mmCIF file of C-alpha atoms and ligand atoms in Angstrom:
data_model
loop_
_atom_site.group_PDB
_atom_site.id
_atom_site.type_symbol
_atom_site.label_atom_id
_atom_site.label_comp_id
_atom_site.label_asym_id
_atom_site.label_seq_id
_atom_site.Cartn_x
_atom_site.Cartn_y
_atom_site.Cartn_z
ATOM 1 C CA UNK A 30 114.588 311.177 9.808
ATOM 2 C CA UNK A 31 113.015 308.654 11.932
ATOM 3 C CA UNK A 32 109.288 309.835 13.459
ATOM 4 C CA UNK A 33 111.148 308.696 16.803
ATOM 5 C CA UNK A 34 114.336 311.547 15.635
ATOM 6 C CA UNK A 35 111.346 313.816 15.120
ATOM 7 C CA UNK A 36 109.623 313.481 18.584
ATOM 8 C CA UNK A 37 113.200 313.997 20.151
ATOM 9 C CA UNK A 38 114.249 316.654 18.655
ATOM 10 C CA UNK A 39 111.239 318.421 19.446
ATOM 11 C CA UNK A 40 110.826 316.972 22.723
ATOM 12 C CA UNK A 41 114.848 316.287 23.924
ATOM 13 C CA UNK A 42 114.295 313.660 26.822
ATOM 14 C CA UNK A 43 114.058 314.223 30.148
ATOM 15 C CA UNK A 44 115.121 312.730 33.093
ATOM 16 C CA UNK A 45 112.612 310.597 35.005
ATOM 17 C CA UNK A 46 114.072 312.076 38.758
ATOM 18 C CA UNK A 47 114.925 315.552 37.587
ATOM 19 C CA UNK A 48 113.571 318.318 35.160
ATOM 20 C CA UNK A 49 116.613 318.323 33.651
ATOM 21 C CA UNK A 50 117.252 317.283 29.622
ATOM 22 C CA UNK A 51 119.210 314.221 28.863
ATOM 23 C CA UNK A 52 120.851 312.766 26.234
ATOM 24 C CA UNK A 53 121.082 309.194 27.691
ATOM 25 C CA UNK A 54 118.202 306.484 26.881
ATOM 26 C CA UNK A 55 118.777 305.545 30.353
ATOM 27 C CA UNK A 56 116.154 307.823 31.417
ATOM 28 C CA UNK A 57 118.095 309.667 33.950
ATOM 29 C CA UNK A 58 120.421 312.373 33.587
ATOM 30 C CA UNK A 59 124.239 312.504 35.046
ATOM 31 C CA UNK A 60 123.404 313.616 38.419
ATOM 32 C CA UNK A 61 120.742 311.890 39.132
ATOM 33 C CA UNK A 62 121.984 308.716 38.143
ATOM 34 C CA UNK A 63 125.505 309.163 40.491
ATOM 35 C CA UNK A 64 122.356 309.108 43.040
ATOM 36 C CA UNK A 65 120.420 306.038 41.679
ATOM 37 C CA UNK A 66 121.713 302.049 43.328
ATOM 38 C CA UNK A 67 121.260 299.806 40.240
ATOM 39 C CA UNK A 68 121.557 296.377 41.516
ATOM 40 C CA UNK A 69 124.028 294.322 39.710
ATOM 41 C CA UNK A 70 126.553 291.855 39.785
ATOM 42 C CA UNK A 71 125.679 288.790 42.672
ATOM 43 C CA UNK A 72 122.241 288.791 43.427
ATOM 44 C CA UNK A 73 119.848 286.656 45.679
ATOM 45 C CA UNK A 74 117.753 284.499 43.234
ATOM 46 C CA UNK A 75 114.724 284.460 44.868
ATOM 47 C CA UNK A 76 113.963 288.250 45.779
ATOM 48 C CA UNK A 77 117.021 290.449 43.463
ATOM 49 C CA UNK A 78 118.278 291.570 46.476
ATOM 50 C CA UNK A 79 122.033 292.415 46.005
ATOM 51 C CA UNK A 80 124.797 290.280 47.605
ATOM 52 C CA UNK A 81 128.781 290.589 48.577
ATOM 53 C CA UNK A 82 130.915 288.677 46.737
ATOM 54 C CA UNK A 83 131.297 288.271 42.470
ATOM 55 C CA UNK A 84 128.691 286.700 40.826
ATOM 56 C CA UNK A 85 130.114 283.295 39.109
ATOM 57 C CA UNK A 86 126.496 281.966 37.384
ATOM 58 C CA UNK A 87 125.799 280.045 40.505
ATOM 59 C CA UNK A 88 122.310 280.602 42.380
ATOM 60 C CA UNK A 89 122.243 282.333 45.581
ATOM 61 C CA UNK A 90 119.825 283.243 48.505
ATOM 62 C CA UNK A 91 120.070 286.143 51.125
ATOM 63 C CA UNK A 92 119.439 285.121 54.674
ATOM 64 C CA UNK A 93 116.148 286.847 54.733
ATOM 65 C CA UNK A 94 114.993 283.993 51.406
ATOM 66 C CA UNK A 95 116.132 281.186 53.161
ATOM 67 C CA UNK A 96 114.625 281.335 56.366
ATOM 68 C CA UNK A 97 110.964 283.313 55.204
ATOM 69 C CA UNK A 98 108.621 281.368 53.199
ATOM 70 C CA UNK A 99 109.020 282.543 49.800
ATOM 71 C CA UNK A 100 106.263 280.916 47.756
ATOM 72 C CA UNK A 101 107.628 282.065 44.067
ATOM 73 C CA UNK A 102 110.640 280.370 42.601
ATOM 74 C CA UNK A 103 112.769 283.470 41.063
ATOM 75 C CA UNK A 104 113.025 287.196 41.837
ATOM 76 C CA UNK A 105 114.426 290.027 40.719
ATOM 77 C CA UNK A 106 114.570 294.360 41.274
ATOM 78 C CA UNK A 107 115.736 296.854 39.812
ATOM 79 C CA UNK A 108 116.953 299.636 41.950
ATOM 80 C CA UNK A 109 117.579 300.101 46.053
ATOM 81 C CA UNK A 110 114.804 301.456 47.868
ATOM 82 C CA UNK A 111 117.114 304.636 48.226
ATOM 83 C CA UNK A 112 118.134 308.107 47.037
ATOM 84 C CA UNK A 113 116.424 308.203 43.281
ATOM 85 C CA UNK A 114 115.158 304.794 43.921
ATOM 86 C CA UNK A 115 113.116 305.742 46.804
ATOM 87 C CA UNK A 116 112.314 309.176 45.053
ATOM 88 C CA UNK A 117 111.006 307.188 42.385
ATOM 89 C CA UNK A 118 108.811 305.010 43.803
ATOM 90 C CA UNK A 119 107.125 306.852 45.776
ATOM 91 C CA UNK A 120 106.461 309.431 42.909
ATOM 92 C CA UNK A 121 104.688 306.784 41.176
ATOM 93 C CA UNK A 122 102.692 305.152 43.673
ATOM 94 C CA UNK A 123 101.735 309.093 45.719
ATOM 95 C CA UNK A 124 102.494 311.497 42.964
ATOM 96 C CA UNK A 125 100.727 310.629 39.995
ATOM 97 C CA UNK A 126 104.210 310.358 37.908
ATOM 98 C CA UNK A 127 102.407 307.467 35.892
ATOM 99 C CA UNK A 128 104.997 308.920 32.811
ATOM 100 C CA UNK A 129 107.680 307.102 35.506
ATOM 101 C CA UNK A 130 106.279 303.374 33.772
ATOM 102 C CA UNK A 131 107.443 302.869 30.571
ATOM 103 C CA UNK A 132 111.443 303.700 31.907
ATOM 104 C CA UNK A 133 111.357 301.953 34.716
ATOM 105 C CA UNK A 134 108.957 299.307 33.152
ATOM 106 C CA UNK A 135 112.184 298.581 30.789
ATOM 107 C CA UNK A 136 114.782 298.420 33.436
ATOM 108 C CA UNK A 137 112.280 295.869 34.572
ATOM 109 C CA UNK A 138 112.525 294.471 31.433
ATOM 110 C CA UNK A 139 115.744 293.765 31.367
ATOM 111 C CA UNK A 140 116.083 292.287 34.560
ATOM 112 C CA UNK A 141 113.463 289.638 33.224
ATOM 113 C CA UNK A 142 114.744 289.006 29.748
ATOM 114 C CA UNK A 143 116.582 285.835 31.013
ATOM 115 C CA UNK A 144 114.158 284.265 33.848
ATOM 116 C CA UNK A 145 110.928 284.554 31.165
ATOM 117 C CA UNK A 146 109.640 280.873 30.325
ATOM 118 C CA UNK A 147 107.521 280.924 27.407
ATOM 119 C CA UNK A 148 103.817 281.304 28.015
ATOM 120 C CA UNK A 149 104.953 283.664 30.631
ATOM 121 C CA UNK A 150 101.402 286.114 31.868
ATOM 122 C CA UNK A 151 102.280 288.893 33.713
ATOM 123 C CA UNK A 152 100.287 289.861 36.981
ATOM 124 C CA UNK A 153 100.159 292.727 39.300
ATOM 125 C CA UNK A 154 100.156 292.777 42.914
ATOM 126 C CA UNK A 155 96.168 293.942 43.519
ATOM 127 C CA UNK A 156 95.160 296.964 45.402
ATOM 128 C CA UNK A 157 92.699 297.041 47.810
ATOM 129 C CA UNK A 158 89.389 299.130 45.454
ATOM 130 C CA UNK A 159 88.936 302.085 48.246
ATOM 131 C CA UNK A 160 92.346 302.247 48.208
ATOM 132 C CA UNK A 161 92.092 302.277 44.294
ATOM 133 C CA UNK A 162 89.619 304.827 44.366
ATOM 134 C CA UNK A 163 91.798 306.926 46.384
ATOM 135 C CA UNK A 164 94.828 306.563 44.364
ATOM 136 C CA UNK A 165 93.066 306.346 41.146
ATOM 137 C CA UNK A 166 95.075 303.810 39.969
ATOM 138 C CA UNK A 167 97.152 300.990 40.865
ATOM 139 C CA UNK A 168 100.972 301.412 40.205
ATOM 140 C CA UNK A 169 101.721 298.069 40.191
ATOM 141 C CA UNK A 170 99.157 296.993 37.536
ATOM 142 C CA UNK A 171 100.725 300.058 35.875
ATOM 143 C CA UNK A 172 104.382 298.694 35.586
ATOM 144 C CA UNK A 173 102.909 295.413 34.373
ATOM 145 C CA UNK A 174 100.918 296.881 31.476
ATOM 146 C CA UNK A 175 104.650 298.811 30.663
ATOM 147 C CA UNK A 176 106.462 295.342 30.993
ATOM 148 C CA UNK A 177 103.788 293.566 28.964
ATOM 149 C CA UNK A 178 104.831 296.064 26.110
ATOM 150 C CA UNK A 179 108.554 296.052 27.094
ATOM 151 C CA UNK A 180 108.599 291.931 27.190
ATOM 152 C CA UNK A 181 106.293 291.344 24.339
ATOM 153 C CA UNK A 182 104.439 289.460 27.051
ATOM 154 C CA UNK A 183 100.463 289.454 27.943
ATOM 155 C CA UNK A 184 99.077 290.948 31.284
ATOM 156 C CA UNK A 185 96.284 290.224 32.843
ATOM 157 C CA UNK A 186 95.790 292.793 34.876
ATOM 158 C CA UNK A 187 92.937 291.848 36.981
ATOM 159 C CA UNK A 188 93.995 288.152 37.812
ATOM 160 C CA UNK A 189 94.217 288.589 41.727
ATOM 161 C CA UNK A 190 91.610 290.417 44.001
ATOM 162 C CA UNK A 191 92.313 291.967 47.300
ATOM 163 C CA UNK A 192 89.128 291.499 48.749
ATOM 164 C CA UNK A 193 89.850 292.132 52.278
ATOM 165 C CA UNK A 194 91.501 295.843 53.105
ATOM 166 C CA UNK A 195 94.778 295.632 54.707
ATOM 167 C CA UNK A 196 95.537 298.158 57.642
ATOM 168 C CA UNK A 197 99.111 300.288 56.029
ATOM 169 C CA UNK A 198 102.217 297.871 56.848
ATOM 170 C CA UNK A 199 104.475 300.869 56.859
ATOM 171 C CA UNK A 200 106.609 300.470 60.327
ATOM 172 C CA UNK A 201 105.319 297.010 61.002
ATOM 173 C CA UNK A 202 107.298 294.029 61.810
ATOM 174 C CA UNK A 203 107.916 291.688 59.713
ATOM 175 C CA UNK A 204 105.755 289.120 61.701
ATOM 176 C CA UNK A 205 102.893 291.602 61.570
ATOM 177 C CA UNK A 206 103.118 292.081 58.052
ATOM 178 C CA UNK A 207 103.241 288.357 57.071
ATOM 179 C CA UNK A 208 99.909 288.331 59.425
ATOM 180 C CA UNK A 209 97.801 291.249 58.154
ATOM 181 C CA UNK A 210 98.369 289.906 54.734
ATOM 182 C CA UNK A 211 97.645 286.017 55.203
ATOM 183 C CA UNK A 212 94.473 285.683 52.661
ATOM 184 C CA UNK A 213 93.821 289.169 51.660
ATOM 185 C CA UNK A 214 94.789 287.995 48.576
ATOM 186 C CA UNK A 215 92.725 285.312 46.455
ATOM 187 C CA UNK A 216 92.854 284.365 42.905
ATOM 188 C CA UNK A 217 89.587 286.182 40.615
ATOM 189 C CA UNK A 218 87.676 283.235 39.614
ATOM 190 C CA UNK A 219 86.821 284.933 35.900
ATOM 191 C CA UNK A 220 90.637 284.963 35.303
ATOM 192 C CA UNK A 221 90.987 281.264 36.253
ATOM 193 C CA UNK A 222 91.356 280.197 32.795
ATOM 194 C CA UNK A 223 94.171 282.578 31.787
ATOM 195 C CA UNK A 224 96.296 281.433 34.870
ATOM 196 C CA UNK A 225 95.992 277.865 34.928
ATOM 197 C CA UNK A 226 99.314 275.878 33.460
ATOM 198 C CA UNK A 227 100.909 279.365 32.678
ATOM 199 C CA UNK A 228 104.429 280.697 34.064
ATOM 200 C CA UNK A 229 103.203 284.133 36.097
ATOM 201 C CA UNK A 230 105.811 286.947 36.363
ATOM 202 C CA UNK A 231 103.817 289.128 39.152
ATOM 203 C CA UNK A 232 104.723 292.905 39.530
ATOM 204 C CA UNK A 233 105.221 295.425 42.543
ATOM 205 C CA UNK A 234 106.367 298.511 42.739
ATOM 206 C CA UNK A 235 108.660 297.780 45.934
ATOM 207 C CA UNK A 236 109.400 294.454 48.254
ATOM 208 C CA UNK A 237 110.031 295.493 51.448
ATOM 209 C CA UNK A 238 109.227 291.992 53.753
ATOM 210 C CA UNK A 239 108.152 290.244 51.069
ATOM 211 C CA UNK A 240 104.671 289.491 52.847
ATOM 212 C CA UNK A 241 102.058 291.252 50.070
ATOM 213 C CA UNK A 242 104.362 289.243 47.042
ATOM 214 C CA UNK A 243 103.797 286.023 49.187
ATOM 215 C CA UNK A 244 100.239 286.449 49.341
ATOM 216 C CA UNK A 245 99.994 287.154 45.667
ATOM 217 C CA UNK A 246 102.315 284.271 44.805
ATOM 218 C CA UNK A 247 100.122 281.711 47.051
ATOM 219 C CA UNK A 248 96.870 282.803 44.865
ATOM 220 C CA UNK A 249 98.714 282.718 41.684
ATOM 221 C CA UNK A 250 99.704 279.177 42.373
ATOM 222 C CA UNK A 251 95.961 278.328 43.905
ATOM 223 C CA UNK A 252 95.083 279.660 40.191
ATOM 224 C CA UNK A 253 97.247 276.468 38.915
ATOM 225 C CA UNK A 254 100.363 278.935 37.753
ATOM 226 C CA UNK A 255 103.183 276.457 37.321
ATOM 227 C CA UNK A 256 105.772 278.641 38.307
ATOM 228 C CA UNK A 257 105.999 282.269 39.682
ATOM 229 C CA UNK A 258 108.848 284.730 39.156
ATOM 230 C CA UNK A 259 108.616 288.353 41.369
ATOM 231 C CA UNK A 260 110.251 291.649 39.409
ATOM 232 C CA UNK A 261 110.128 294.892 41.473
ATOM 233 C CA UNK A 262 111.264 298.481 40.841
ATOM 234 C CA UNK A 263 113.238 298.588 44.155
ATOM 235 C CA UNK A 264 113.699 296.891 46.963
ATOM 236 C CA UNK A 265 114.454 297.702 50.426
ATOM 237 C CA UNK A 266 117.777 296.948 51.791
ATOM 238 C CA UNK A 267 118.739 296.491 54.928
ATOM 239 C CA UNK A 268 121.201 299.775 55.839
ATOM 240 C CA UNK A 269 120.957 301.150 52.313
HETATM 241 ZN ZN1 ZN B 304 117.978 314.017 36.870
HETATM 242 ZN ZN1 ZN B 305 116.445 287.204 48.919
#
């Protein structure tokens, strides 16, 4: 037997949403996942978002990606900012379920596996530090350790600074949110070197307007990355 066999059969898995036991390596048991939005099939290219229609190989935008400035060149998320999805998020960025990473840290994975150019460093999206403090750690910087491991990839998990403290976006407009976030972001000078002629794949634990991966993707590419890919656990939907 396997030391993995052993671990199971003394711990049986358990789904990430629920309490309850599972025998899937999905991570989430039966009910929960008839409650989780996977996205699949035709997505938008730049930001994962799912689309109507089948998905033929060809490369697509939503209407949001082509009329916002989207300063990354590929994008992609795992779940919809609802039901489970939501529930999961917000566990890991409020309720200390840090155990949530290394699941959803391989769905991540796996959305990745094909837009990864070699060289790729992974990057989170920076928290503010008094909102660190607070929190006690950031979840974003979390998934990207768990998708360094997943992808076989390095992280540098300190590569962008958010020097300036945002006010909560939460209910703003989009407008608003593009604004409070214009150069809270910059690029940490002692990280220069491990940026500079790399592919970045920089991590968040939701997109909602986009605005906070915009600002990270403009200091990425003011660190000389030479291109910038986006992966997300969810993202929000409009009437999802
Ligand atoms: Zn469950
Ligand atoms: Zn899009």
């Amino acid at each position: 037997m396997r030391l993995q066999s052993v671990i199971r059969a003394i711990y049986p898995p358990q789904c990430v949403a629920c309490d309850a036991q599972t025998e899937d390596d999905n991570g989430l048991c039966a009910v929960c996942w008839k409650d989780t939005q996977f996205i699949g099939g035709l997505v938008c290219n730049t930001c994962g978002t799912p689309l109507p229609g089948e998905d033929h190989g060809e490369v697509v935008q939503c209407d949001d990606c082509m009329t916002i400035a989207r300063p990354w060149d590929t994008g992609r998320s795992v779940l919809v900012y609802n039901g489970v999805g939501r529930r999961l998020v917000l566990g890991l960025k409020h309720g200390d379920r840090t155990d949530l990473a290394p699941t959803a840290a391989r769905w991540m994975a796996q959305k990745m596996a094909n837009l990864a150019l070699s060289d790729t460093i992974i990057a989170p999206v920076p928290l503010h530090w008094v909102r660190l403090a607070r929190r006690r750690y950031n979840q974003s910087a979390l998934l990207a350790q768990e998708l360094g491991k997943a992808m076989n990839l390095p992280v540098c998990v300190d590569a962008l600074l958010r020097p300036k403290r945002t006010n909560a976006l939460e209910g703003h407009s989009r407008d608003a949110r593009f604004a409070e976030l214009s150069g809270a972001i910059i690029p940490n000078p002692k990280r220069a070197v491990q940026i500079v002629g790399r592919p970045v794949i920089l991590v968040d634990d939701v997109m909602t307007s986009g605005a906070t991966l915009a600002a990270s993707a403009e200091a990425v590419r003011a660190a000389g990355a030479t291109n910038v890919s986006i992966v997300t656990l969810a993202r929000v939907v409009k009437d999802a």
